[in-house]
PDB file of C-alpha atoms in Angstrom:
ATOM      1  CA  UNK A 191      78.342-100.743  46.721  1.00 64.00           C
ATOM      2  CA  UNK A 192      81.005 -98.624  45.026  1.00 72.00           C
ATOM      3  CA  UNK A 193      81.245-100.708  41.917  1.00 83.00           C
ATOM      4  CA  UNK A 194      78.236-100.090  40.430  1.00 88.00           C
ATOM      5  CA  UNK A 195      75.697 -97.690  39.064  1.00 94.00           C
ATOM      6  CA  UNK A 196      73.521 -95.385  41.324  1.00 95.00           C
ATOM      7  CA  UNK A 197      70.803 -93.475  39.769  1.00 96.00           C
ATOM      8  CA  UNK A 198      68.667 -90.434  41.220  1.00 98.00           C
ATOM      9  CA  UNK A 199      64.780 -92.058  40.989  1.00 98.00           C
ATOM     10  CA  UNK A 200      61.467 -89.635  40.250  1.00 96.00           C
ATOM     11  CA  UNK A 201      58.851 -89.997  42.202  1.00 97.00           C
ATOM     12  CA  UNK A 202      54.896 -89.328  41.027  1.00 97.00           C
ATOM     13  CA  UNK A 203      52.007 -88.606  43.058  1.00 98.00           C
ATOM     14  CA  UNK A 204      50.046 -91.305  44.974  1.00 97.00           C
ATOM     15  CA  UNK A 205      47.127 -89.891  43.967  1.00 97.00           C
ATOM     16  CA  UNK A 206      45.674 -86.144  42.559  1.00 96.00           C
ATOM     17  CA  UNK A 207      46.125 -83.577  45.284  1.00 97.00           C
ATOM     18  CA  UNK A 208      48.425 -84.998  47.120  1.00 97.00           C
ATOM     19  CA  UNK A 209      52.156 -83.615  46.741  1.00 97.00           C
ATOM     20  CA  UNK A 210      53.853 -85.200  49.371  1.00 98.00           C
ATOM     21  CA  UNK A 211      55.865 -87.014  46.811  1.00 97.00           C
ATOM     22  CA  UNK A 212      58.323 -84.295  46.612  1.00 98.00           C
ATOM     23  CA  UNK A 213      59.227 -85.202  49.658  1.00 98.00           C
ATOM     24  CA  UNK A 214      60.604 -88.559  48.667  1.00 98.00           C
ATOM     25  CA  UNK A 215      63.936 -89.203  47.430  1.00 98.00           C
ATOM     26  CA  UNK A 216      64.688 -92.352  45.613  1.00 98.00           C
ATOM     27  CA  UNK A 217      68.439 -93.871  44.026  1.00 97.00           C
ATOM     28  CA  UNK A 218      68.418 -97.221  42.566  1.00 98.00           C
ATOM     29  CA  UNK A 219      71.956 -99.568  42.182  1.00 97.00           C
ATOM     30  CA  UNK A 220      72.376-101.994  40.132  1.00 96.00           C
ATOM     31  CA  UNK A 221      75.551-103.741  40.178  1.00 94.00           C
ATOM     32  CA  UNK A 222      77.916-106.818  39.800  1.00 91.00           C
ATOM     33  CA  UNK A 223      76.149-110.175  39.032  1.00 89.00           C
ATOM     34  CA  UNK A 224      72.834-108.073  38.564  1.00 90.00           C
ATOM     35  CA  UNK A 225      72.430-107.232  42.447  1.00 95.00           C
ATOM     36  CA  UNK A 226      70.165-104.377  42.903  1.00 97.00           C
ATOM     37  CA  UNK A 227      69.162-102.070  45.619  1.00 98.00           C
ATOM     38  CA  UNK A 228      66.586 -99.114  46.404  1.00 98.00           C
ATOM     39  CA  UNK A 229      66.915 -96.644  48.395  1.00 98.00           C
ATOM     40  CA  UNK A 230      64.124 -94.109  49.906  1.00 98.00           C
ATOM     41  CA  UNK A 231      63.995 -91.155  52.172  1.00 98.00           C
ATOM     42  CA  UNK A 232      60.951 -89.119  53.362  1.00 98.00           C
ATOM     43  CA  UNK A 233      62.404 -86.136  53.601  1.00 98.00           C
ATOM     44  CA  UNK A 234      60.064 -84.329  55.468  1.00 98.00           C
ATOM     45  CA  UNK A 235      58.193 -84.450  59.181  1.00 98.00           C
ATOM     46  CA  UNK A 236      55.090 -85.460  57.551  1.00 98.00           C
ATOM     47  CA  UNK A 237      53.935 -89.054  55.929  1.00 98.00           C
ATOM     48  CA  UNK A 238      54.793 -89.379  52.047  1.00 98.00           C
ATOM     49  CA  UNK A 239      53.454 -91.246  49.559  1.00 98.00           C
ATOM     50  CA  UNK A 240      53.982 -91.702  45.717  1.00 98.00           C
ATOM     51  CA  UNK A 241      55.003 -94.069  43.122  1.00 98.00           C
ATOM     52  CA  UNK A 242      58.585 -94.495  42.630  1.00 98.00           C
ATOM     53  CA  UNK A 243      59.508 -95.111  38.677  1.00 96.00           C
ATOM     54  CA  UNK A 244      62.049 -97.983  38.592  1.00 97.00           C
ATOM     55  CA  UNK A 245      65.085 -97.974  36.254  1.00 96.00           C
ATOM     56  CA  UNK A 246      64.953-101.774  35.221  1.00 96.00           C
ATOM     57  CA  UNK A 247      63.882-102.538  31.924  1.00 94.00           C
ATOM     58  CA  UNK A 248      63.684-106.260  32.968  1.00 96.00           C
ATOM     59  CA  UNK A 249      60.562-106.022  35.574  1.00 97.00           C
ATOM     60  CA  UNK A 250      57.811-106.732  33.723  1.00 97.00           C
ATOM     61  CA  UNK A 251      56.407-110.658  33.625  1.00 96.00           C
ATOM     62  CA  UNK A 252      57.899-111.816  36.579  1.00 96.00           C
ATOM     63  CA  UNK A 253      57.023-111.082  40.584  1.00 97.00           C
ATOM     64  CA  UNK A 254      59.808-109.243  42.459  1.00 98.00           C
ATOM     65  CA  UNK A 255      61.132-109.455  46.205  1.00 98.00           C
ATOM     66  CA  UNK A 256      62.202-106.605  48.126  1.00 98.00           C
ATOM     67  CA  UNK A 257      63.439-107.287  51.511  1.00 98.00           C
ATOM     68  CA  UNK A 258      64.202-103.959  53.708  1.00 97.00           C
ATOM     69  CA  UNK A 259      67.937-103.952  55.222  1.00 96.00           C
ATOM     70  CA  UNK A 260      67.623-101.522  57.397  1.00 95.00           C
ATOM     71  CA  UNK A 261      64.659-103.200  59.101  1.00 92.00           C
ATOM     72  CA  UNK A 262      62.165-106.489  58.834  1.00 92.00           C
ATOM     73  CA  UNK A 263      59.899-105.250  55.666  1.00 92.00           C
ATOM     74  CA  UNK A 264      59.686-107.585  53.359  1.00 95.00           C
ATOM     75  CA  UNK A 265      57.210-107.293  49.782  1.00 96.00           C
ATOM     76  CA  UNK A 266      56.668-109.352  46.893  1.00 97.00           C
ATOM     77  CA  UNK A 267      55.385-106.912  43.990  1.00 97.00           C
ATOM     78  CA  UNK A 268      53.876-108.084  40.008  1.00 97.00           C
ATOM     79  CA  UNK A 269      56.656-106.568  37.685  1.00 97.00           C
ATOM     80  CA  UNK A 270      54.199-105.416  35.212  1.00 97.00           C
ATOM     81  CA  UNK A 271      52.669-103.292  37.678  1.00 96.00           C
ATOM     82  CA  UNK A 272      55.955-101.881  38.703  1.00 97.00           C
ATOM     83  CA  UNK A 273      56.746-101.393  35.055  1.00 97.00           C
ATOM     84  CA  UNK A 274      53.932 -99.237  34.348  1.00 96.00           C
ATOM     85  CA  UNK A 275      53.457 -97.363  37.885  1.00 95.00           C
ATOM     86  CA  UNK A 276      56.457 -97.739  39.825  1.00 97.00           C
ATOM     87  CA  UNK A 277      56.921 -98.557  43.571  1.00 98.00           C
ATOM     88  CA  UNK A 278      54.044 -97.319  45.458  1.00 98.00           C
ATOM     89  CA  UNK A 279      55.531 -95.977  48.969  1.00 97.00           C
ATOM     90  CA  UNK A 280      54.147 -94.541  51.708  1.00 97.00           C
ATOM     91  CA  UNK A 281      56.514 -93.260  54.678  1.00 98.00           C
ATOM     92  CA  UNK A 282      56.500 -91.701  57.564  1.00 98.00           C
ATOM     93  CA  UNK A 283      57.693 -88.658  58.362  1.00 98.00           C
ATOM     94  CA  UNK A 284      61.828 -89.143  58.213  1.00 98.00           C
ATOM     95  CA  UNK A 285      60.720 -92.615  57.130  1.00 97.00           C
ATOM     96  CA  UNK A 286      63.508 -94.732  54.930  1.00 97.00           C
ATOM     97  CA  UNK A 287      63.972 -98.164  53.037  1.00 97.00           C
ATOM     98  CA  UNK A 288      67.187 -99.746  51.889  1.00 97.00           C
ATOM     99  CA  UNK A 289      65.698-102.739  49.492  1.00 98.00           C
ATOM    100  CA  UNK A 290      67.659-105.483  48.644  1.00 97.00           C
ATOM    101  CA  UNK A 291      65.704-106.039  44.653  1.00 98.00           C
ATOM    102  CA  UNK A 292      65.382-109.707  43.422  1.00 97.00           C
ATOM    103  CA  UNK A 293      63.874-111.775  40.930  1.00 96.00           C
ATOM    104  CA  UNK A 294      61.534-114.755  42.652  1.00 88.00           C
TER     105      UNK A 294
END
């Protein structure tokens, strides 16, 4: 992980009136051989949710695997969808995801 490119994420409200978002914070890497990873943290001791906009320019067209290395959550997500919206998460409180990002 220290060749490579880490970048600080934004993250958007799940929905009007809720800003838990700011709560969440979000670093992408991409690196050698076009590995990718996400990172999240719910920084907070409440549940968080909000859409996390991805720095790939590549997503949209194709379905995308994310498979949680810090525990057993595994997704497949539409790349369009993640292209216009982002990552929809919802954590709990203290809650975090270290995705392992692939094509498939």
């Amino acid at each position: 992980m220290r060749d490579g490119h880490w970048q600080l994420l934004d993250a958007d409200p799940a929905w009007a009136g809720n800003p838990s978002h700011d709560a969440l914070i979000a670093f992408a890497w991409s690196g050698p051989g076009g590995r990718r990873r996400l990172v999240a943290v719910n920084y907070a001791d409440h549940p968080s949710q909000g859409f996390v906009r991805l720095p790939w320019r590549d997503l949209a067209g194709r379905s995308w695997q994310l498979r949680d290395r810090l525990g057993s959550a595994r997704y497949e997500r539409d790349g369009t969808e993640l292209a216009a919206r982002g990552l929809y998460l919802d954590l709990p409180a203290w809650g975090c995801h270290a995705f392992e990002v692939w094509a498939g």
